[in-house]
């Protein structure tokens, strides 16, 4: 999914640049490219996620197995919801992936802020360029900028979208008899679990988000620089 996300993100950025790679996008335009990339990923991710979730729920419950494997889940969904059954839940996935606007918009904001910092000899060892005593400090390494901005952006993303992600998962894993519509699932979660239901499991997700996404974005940005013959700069 990361390959689809990052590949489509690059293409949407280029589209917003009008084909001119020298044109600098605004924070909003970076967010807009992220939004479009999120919707693109949703088209690929929905079938994978709904099949994976149904199998996980089956194995976790310990009840008699309803599905024999991924293909059997796909057959059931198509039989239940028609030819596009494996995309059942696409609106929910697109809603959750819409928050990629904040992921990539904030990534640009954090990157710009980190690039404005200079190293200092005393704690906290970083200060904004132009501050007293740091005019001659070294700028933050671009690789470190990518890593830190990627992790901070991921944490921002999950802080904003986690309740929607919870509702999306509940919607996609519910039974097929009298299913609750996605929009009404918000009310259902609140009625059955209260506000705490929207943040259940948030802490491990938040902790995991920084290192995993920071590493992925670091590798992606480093690879792009290498392919542009900038690897040794």
PDB file of N, CA and C in Angstrom, residues 171-228:
ATOM      1  N   UNK A 171     -17.459  -1.027  11.047  1.00  0.00           N
ATOM      2  CA  UNK A 171     -18.376  -1.150   9.929  1.00  0.00           C
ATOM      3  C   UNK A 171     -17.997  -2.320   9.017  1.00  0.00           C
ATOM      4  N   UNK A 172     -16.710  -2.481   8.753  1.00  0.00           N
ATOM      5  CA  UNK A 172     -16.256  -3.490   7.798  1.00  0.00           C
ATOM      6  C   UNK A 172     -16.226  -4.895   8.380  1.00  0.00           C
ATOM      7  N   UNK A 173     -16.248  -5.007   9.700  1.00  0.00           N
ATOM      8  CA  UNK A 173     -16.195  -6.339  10.319  1.00  0.00           C
ATOM      9  C   UNK A 173     -17.536  -6.799  10.882  1.00  0.00           C
ATOM     10  N   UNK A 174     -18.572  -5.981  10.779  1.00  0.00           N
ATOM     11  CA  UNK A 174     -19.880  -6.383  11.308  1.00  0.00           C
ATOM     12  C   UNK A 174     -20.492  -7.492  10.440  1.00  0.00           C
ATOM     13  N   UNK A 175     -21.471  -8.168  10.975  1.00  0.00           N
ATOM     14  CA  UNK A 175     -22.150  -9.222  10.234  1.00  0.00           C
ATOM     15  C   UNK A 175     -22.931  -8.679   9.051  1.00  0.00           C
ATOM     16  N   UNK A 176     -23.315  -9.575   8.166  1.00  0.00           N
ATOM     17  CA  UNK A 176     -24.035  -9.177   6.953  1.00  0.00           C
ATOM     18  C   UNK A 176     -25.549  -9.105   7.151  1.00  0.00           C
ATOM     19  N   UNK A 177     -26.036  -9.584   8.282  1.00  0.00           N
ATOM     20  CA  UNK A 177     -27.470  -9.507   8.552  1.00  0.00           C
ATOM     21  C   UNK A 177     -27.781  -8.194   9.272  1.00  0.00           C
ATOM     22  N   UNK A 178     -28.649  -7.390   8.676  1.00  0.00           N
ATOM     23  CA  UNK A 178     -29.026  -6.083   9.215  1.00  0.00           C
ATOM     24  C   UNK A 178     -27.805  -5.217   9.546  1.00  0.00           C
ATOM     25  N   UNK A 179     -26.928  -5.007   8.584  1.00  0.00           N
ATOM     26  CA  UNK A 179     -25.729  -4.202   8.854  1.00  0.00           C
ATOM     27  C   UNK A 179     -26.079  -2.743   9.134  1.00  0.00           C
ATOM     28  N   UNK A 180     -25.273  -2.141   9.980  1.00  0.00           N
ATOM     29  CA  UNK A 180     -25.461  -0.728  10.323  1.00  0.00           C
ATOM     30  C   UNK A 180     -24.728   0.124   9.291  1.00  0.00           C
ATOM     31  N   UNK A 181     -25.391   1.099   8.681  1.00  0.00           N
ATOM     32  CA  UNK A 181     -24.711   1.971   7.714  1.00  0.00           C
ATOM     33  C   UNK A 181     -23.527   2.693   8.353  1.00  0.00           C
ATOM     34  N   UNK A 182     -22.556   3.048   7.539  1.00  0.00           N
ATOM     35  CA  UNK A 182     -21.334   3.680   8.041  1.00  0.00           C
ATOM     36  C   UNK A 182     -21.634   4.943   8.839  1.00  0.00           C
ATOM     37  N   UNK A 183     -22.500   5.805   8.332  1.00  0.00           N
ATOM     38  CA  UNK A 183     -22.790   7.058   9.028  1.00  0.00           C
ATOM     39  C   UNK A 183     -23.439   6.826  10.386  1.00  0.00           C
ATOM     40  N   UNK A 184     -24.258   5.775  10.487  1.00  0.00           N
ATOM     41  CA  UNK A 184     -24.930   5.476  11.754  1.00  0.00           C
ATOM     42  C   UNK A 184     -24.035   4.698  12.715  1.00  0.00           C
ATOM     43  N   UNK A 185     -22.912   4.191  12.199  1.00  0.00           N
ATOM     44  CA  UNK A 185     -22.003   3.439  13.056  1.00  0.00           C
ATOM     45  C   UNK A 185     -21.364   4.339  14.115  1.00  0.00           C
ATOM     46  N   UNK A 186     -21.203   5.620  13.811  1.00  0.00           N
ATOM     47  CA  UNK A 186     -20.668   6.559  14.803  1.00  0.00           C
ATOM     48  C   UNK A 186     -21.586   6.599  16.028  1.00  0.00           C
ATOM     49  N   UNK A 187     -22.891   6.706  15.766  1.00  0.00           N
ATOM     50  CA  UNK A 187     -23.865   6.747  16.854  1.00  0.00           C
ATOM     51  C   UNK A 187     -23.880   5.417  17.614  1.00  0.00           C
ATOM     52  N   UNK A 188     -23.748   4.316  16.871  1.00  0.00           N
ATOM     53  CA  UNK A 188     -23.768   2.990  17.499  1.00  0.00           C
ATOM     54  C   UNK A 188     -22.588   2.828  18.457  1.00  0.00           C
ATOM     55  N   UNK A 189     -21.400   3.226  18.016  1.00  0.00           N
ATOM     56  CA  UNK A 189     -20.224   3.114  18.884  1.00  0.00           C
ATOM     57  C   UNK A 189     -20.397   3.960  20.133  1.00  0.00           C
ATOM     58  N   UNK A 190     -20.929   5.166  19.957  1.00  0.00           N
ATOM     59  CA  UNK A 190     -21.115   6.055  21.112  1.00  0.00           C
ATOM     60  C   UNK A 190     -22.137   5.477  22.096  1.00  0.00           C
ATOM     61  N   UNK A 191     -23.224   4.921  21.560  1.00  0.00           N
ATOM     62  CA  UNK A 191     -24.273   4.371  22.431  1.00  0.00           C
ATOM     63  C   UNK A 191     -23.805   3.136  23.184  1.00  0.00           C
ATOM     64  N   UNK A 192     -23.000   2.299  22.538  1.00  0.00           N
ATOM     65  CA  UNK A 192     -22.594   1.034  23.151  1.00  0.00           C
ATOM     66  C   UNK A 192     -21.328   1.148  23.999  1.00  0.00           C
ATOM     67  N   UNK A 193     -20.444   2.093  23.659  1.00  0.00           N
ATOM     68  CA  UNK A 193     -19.161   2.161  24.363  1.00  0.00           C
ATOM     69  C   UNK A 193     -18.832   3.540  24.903  1.00  0.00           C
ATOM     70  N   UNK A 194     -19.621   4.539  24.545  1.00  0.00           N
ATOM     71  CA  UNK A 194     -19.312   5.896  24.983  1.00  0.00           C
ATOM     72  C   UNK A 194     -18.149   6.491  24.198  1.00  0.00           C
ATOM     73  N   UNK A 195     -17.681   7.628  24.646  1.00  0.00           N
ATOM     74  CA  UNK A 195     -16.585   8.297  23.950  1.00  0.00           C
ATOM     75  C   UNK A 195     -15.311   7.471  23.949  1.00  0.00           C
ATOM     76  N   UNK A 196     -15.128   6.655  24.987  1.00  0.00           N
ATOM     77  CA  UNK A 196     -13.908   5.844  25.066  1.00  0.00           C
ATOM     78  C   UNK A 196     -13.823   4.837  23.922  1.00  0.00           C
ATOM     79  N   UNK A 197     -14.978   4.493  23.350  1.00  0.00           N
ATOM     80  CA  UNK A 197     -14.977   3.545  22.237  1.00  0.00           C
ATOM     81  C   UNK A 197     -14.261   4.070  21.014  1.00  0.00           C
ATOM     82  N   UNK A 198     -14.208   5.394  20.861  1.00  0.00           N
ATOM     83  CA  UNK A 198     -13.573   5.988  19.694  1.00  0.00           C
ATOM     84  C   UNK A 198     -12.047   6.042  19.807  1.00  0.00           C
ATOM     85  N   UNK A 199     -11.527   5.815  20.998  1.00  0.00           N
ATOM     86  CA  UNK A 199     -10.065   5.895  21.172  1.00  0.00           C
ATOM     87  C   UNK A 199      -9.479   4.590  21.711  1.00  0.00           C
ATOM     88  N   UNK A 200     -10.280   3.542  21.690  1.00  0.00           N
ATOM     89  CA  UNK A 200      -9.784   2.258  22.188  1.00  0.00           C
ATOM     90  C   UNK A 200      -8.631   1.766  21.316  1.00  0.00           C
ATOM     91  N   UNK A 201      -7.492   1.502  21.927  1.00  0.00           N
ATOM     92  CA  UNK A 201      -6.315   1.037  21.186  1.00  0.00           C
ATOM     93  C   UNK A 201      -5.470   2.156  20.601  1.00  0.00           C
ATOM     94  N   UNK A 202      -5.786   3.400  20.985  1.00  0.00           N
ATOM     95  CA  UNK A 202      -5.076   4.530  20.390  1.00  0.00           C
ATOM     96  C   UNK A 202      -3.600   4.571  20.778  1.00  0.00           C
ATOM     97  N   UNK A 203      -3.288   4.315  22.050  1.00  0.00           N
ATOM     98  CA  UNK A 203      -1.915   4.470  22.542  1.00  0.00           C
ATOM     99  C   UNK A 203      -0.918   3.611  21.768  1.00  0.00           C
ATOM    100  N   UNK A 204      -1.133   2.286  21.620  1.00  0.00           N
ATOM    101  CA  UNK A 204      -0.156   1.509  20.846  1.00  0.00           C
ATOM    102  C   UNK A 204      -0.057   1.953  19.384  1.00  0.00           C
ATOM    103  N   UNK A 205      -1.185   2.383  18.814  1.00  0.00           N
ATOM    104  CA  UNK A 205      -1.154   2.879  17.436  1.00  0.00           C
ATOM    105  C   UNK A 205      -0.311   4.138  17.345  1.00  0.00           C
ATOM    106  N   UNK A 206      -0.476   5.041  18.307  1.00  0.00           N
ATOM    107  CA  UNK A 206       0.274   6.295  18.323  1.00  0.00           C
ATOM    108  C   UNK A 206       1.767   6.036  18.492  1.00  0.00           C
ATOM    109  N   UNK A 207       2.108   5.121  19.398  1.00  0.00           N
ATOM    110  CA  UNK A 207       3.522   4.807  19.646  1.00  0.00           C
ATOM    111  C   UNK A 207       4.158   4.166  18.422  1.00  0.00           C
ATOM    112  N   UNK A 208       3.436   3.267  17.789  1.00  0.00           N
ATOM    113  CA  UNK A 208       3.965   2.569  16.616  1.00  0.00           C
ATOM    114  C   UNK A 208       4.112   3.495  15.413  1.00  0.00           C
ATOM    115  N   UNK A 209       3.238   4.488  15.314  1.00  0.00           N
ATOM    116  CA  UNK A 209       3.172   5.325  14.116  1.00  0.00           C
ATOM    117  C   UNK A 209       4.477   6.063  13.842  1.00  0.00           C
ATOM    118  N   UNK A 210       5.110   6.589  14.887  1.00  0.00           N
ATOM    119  CA  UNK A 210       6.310   7.409  14.646  1.00  0.00           C
ATOM    120  C   UNK A 210       7.439   6.604  14.009  1.00  0.00           C
ATOM    121  N   UNK A 211       7.927   5.539  14.631  1.00  0.00           N
ATOM    122  CA  UNK A 211       9.080   4.844  14.027  1.00  0.00           C
ATOM    123  C   UNK A 211       8.779   4.193  12.679  1.00  0.00           C
ATOM    124  N   UNK A 212       7.588   3.608  12.528  1.00  0.00           N
ATOM    125  CA  UNK A 212       7.295   2.909  11.275  1.00  0.00           C
ATOM    126  C   UNK A 212       7.163   3.882  10.104  1.00  0.00           C
ATOM    127  N   UNK A 213       6.424   4.954  10.305  1.00  0.00           N
ATOM    128  CA  UNK A 213       6.225   5.920   9.217  1.00  0.00           C
ATOM    129  C   UNK A 213       7.462   6.783   8.994  1.00  0.00           C
ATOM    130  N   UNK A 214       8.157   7.134  10.060  1.00  0.00           N
ATOM    131  CA  UNK A 214       9.395   7.899   9.915  1.00  0.00           C
ATOM    132  C   UNK A 214      10.409   7.109   9.093  1.00  0.00           C
ATOM    133  N   UNK A 215      10.515   5.818   9.367  1.00  0.00           N
ATOM    134  CA  UNK A 215      11.456   4.970   8.620  1.00  0.00           C
ATOM    135  C   UNK A 215      11.051   4.834   7.164  1.00  0.00           C
ATOM    136  N   UNK A 216       9.738   4.633   6.923  1.00  0.00           N
ATOM    137  CA  UNK A 216       9.254   4.466   5.549  1.00  0.00           C
ATOM    138  C   UNK A 216       9.494   5.726   4.723  1.00  0.00           C
ATOM    139  N   UNK A 217       9.187   6.894   5.294  1.00  0.00           N
ATOM    140  CA  UNK A 217       9.361   8.152   4.564  1.00  0.00           C
ATOM    141  C   UNK A 217      10.845   8.467   4.378  1.00  0.00           C
ATOM    142  N   UNK A 218      11.656   8.150   5.389  1.00  0.00           N
ATOM    143  CA  UNK A 218      13.101   8.342   5.275  1.00  0.00           C
ATOM    144  C   UNK A 218      13.659   7.523   4.110  1.00  0.00           C
ATOM    145  N   UNK A 219      13.274   6.261   4.031  1.00  0.00           N
ATOM    146  CA  UNK A 219      13.758   5.392   2.953  1.00  0.00           C
ATOM    147  C   UNK A 219      13.270   5.892   1.595  1.00  0.00           C
ATOM    148  N   UNK A 220      11.998   6.300   1.538  1.00  0.00           N
ATOM    149  CA  UNK A 220      11.438   6.798   0.276  1.00  0.00           C
ATOM    150  C   UNK A 220      12.169   8.047  -0.206  1.00  0.00           C
ATOM    151  N   UNK A 221      12.315   9.028   0.677  1.00  0.00           N
ATOM    152  CA  UNK A 221      12.978  10.279   0.295  1.00  0.00           C
ATOM    153  C   UNK A 221      14.446  10.031  -0.073  1.00  0.00           C
ATOM    154  N   UNK A 222      15.116   9.152   0.668  1.00  0.00           N
ATOM    155  CA  UNK A 222      16.513   8.840   0.376  1.00  0.00           C
ATOM    156  C   UNK A 222      16.646   8.147  -0.978  1.00  0.00           C
ATOM    157  N   UNK A 223      15.702   7.259  -1.270  1.00  0.00           N
ATOM    158  CA  UNK A 223      15.725   6.555  -2.551  1.00  0.00           C
ATOM    159  C   UNK A 223      15.495   7.519  -3.713  1.00  0.00           C
ATOM    160  N   UNK A 224      14.551   8.451  -3.519  1.00  0.00           N
ATOM    161  CA  UNK A 224      14.283   9.451  -4.564  1.00  0.00           C
ATOM    162  C   UNK A 224      15.537  10.284  -4.826  1.00  0.00           C
ATOM    163  N   UNK A 225      16.239  10.703  -3.763  1.00  0.00           N
ATOM    164  CA  UNK A 225      17.466  11.483  -3.938  1.00  0.00           C
ATOM    165  C   UNK A 225      18.534  10.670  -4.649  1.00  0.00           C
ATOM    166  N   UNK A 226      18.629   9.394  -4.290  1.00  0.00           N
ATOM    167  CA  UNK A 226      19.630   8.524  -4.914  1.00  0.00           C
ATOM    168  C   UNK A 226      19.347   8.363  -6.409  1.00  0.00           C
ATOM    169  N   UNK A 227      18.092   8.169  -6.747  1.00  0.00           N
ATOM    170  CA  UNK A 227      17.715   8.007  -8.150  1.00  0.00           C
ATOM    171  C   UNK A 227      17.935   9.287  -8.946  1.00  0.00           C
ATOM    172  N   UNK A 228      17.930  10.418  -8.252  1.00  0.00           N
ATOM    173  CA  UNK A 228      18.203  11.704  -8.902  1.00  0.00           C
ATOM    174  C   UNK A 228      19.689  12.042  -8.861  1.00  0.00           C
TER     175      UNK A 228
END
